[in-house]
């Protein structure tokens, strides 16, 4: 009998802690970005979630430092 390994789920919503891990940022930094409106999020009841598209847009809008 073989055990099938499930493929990783392609997430649509991230918890702030998961978003921090994906961005390689600290959890408090993600909460600060959310509070200042730099990183968009949605509220579902008391929970805050960040859409994958909003994470991608945040990264795409980061300005590189001049050399």
PDB file of C-alpha atoms in Angstrom:
ATOM      1  CA  UNK A   1       0.000   0.000   0.000  1.00  0.00           C
ATOM      2  CA  UNK A   2       1.473   3.353  -0.985  1.00  0.00           C
ATOM      3  CA  UNK A   3       0.914   6.692   0.641  1.00  0.00           C
ATOM      4  CA  UNK A   4       0.168   9.585  -1.683  1.00  0.00           C
ATOM      5  CA  UNK A   5       1.865  12.861  -0.858  1.00  0.00           C
ATOM      6  CA  UNK A   6      -0.433  15.840  -1.261  1.00  0.00           C
ATOM      7  CA  UNK A   7       0.806  18.790  -3.271  1.00  0.00           C
ATOM      8  CA  UNK A   8       1.252  22.028  -1.311  1.00  0.00           C
ATOM      9  CA  UNK A   9      -1.820  24.237  -1.272  1.00  0.00           C
ATOM     10  CA  UNK A  10      -1.513  27.444  -3.260  1.00  0.00           C
ATOM     11  CA  UNK A  11      -2.793  29.884  -0.632  1.00  0.00           C
ATOM     12  CA  UNK A  12      -5.091  32.751  -1.480  1.00  0.00           C
ATOM     13  CA  UNK A  13      -5.108  34.286   2.010  1.00  0.00           C
ATOM     14  CA  UNK A  14      -2.247  34.549   4.494  1.00  0.00           C
ATOM     15  CA  UNK A  15      -2.223  35.156   8.221  1.00  0.00           C
ATOM     16  CA  UNK A  16       0.063  38.094   9.111  1.00  0.00           C
ATOM     17  CA  UNK A  17       2.570  35.605  10.561  1.00  0.00           C
ATOM     18  CA  UNK A  18       2.563  33.599   7.319  1.00  0.00           C
ATOM     19  CA  UNK A  19       2.936  36.781   5.265  1.00  0.00           C
ATOM     20  CA  UNK A  20       5.902  37.778   7.423  1.00  0.00           C
ATOM     21  CA  UNK A  21       7.525  34.412   6.731  1.00  0.00           C
ATOM     22  CA  UNK A  22       6.867  34.710   2.990  1.00  0.00           C
ATOM     23  CA  UNK A  23       8.357  38.230   2.907  1.00  0.00           C
ATOM     24  CA  UNK A  24      11.261  37.368   5.236  1.00  0.00           C
ATOM     25  CA  UNK A  25      10.135  40.163   7.568  1.00  0.00           C
ATOM     26  CA  UNK A  26       9.306  40.198  11.250  1.00  0.00           C
ATOM     27  CA  UNK A  27       5.728  39.752  12.397  1.00  0.00           C
ATOM     28  CA  UNK A  28       5.666  43.196  14.015  1.00  0.00           C
ATOM     29  CA  UNK A  29       6.940  44.772  10.802  1.00  0.00           C
ATOM     30  CA  UNK A  30       4.028  43.246   8.880  1.00  0.00           C
ATOM     31  CA  UNK A  31       1.565  44.564  11.476  1.00  0.00           C
ATOM     32  CA  UNK A  32       3.166  48.032  11.213  1.00  0.00           C
ATOM     33  CA  UNK A  33       2.891  47.957   7.402  1.00  0.00           C
ATOM     34  CA  UNK A  34      -0.764  46.965   7.733  1.00  0.00           C
ATOM     35  CA  UNK A  35      -1.455  49.739  10.278  1.00  0.00           C
ATOM     36  CA  UNK A  36       0.087  52.448   8.089  1.00  0.00           C
ATOM     37  CA  UNK A  37      -1.788  51.202   5.004  1.00  0.00           C
ATOM     38  CA  UNK A  38       1.305  50.154   3.075  1.00  0.00           C
ATOM     39  CA  UNK A  39       0.252  46.501   3.075  1.00  0.00           C
ATOM     40  CA  UNK A  40      -3.438  45.968   2.347  1.00  0.00           C
ATOM     41  CA  UNK A  41      -5.426  43.402   4.304  1.00  0.00           C
ATOM     42  CA  UNK A  42      -8.990  42.268   4.845  1.00  0.00           C
ATOM     43  CA  UNK A  43     -10.847  41.544   8.081  1.00  0.00           C
ATOM     44  CA  UNK A  44     -12.960  38.450   8.468  1.00  0.00           C
ATOM     45  CA  UNK A  45     -14.595  38.794  11.840  1.00  0.00           C
ATOM     46  CA  UNK A  46     -11.691  39.457  14.201  1.00  0.00           C
ATOM     47  CA  UNK A  47      -9.129  37.842  11.907  1.00  0.00           C
ATOM     48  CA  UNK A  48      -6.888  39.786   9.543  1.00  0.00           C
ATOM     49  CA  UNK A  49      -5.849  38.141   6.300  1.00  0.00           C
ATOM     50  CA  UNK A  50      -3.620  39.320   3.479  1.00  0.00           C
ATOM     51  CA  UNK A  51      -4.463  38.347  -0.074  1.00  0.00           C
ATOM     52  CA  UNK A  52      -1.715  36.804  -2.170  1.00  0.00           C
ATOM     53  CA  UNK A  53      -2.221  39.519  -4.787  1.00  0.00           C
ATOM     54  CA  UNK A  54      -1.709  42.233  -2.167  1.00  0.00           C
ATOM     55  CA  UNK A  55       1.558  40.602  -1.075  1.00  0.00           C
ATOM     56  CA  UNK A  56       2.712  40.485  -4.697  1.00  0.00           C
ATOM     57  CA  UNK A  57       1.680  44.120  -5.256  1.00  0.00           C
ATOM     58  CA  UNK A  58       3.548  45.186  -2.108  1.00  0.00           C
ATOM     59  CA  UNK A  59       6.749  43.554  -3.330  1.00  0.00           C
ATOM     60  CA  UNK A  60       6.309  44.899  -6.874  1.00  0.00           C
ATOM     61  CA  UNK A  61       5.975  48.452  -5.519  1.00  0.00           C
ATOM     62  CA  UNK A  62       9.166  48.316  -3.441  1.00  0.00           C
ATOM     63  CA  UNK A  63      11.623  50.820  -4.877  1.00  0.00           C
ATOM     64  CA  UNK A  64      15.200  49.609  -5.256  1.00  0.00           C
ATOM     65  CA  UNK A  65      17.918  51.764  -3.714  1.00  0.00           C
ATOM     66  CA  UNK A  66      20.118  53.618  -6.198  1.00  0.00           C
ATOM     67  CA  UNK A  67      23.629  52.223  -6.643  1.00  0.00           C
TER      68      UNK A  67
END
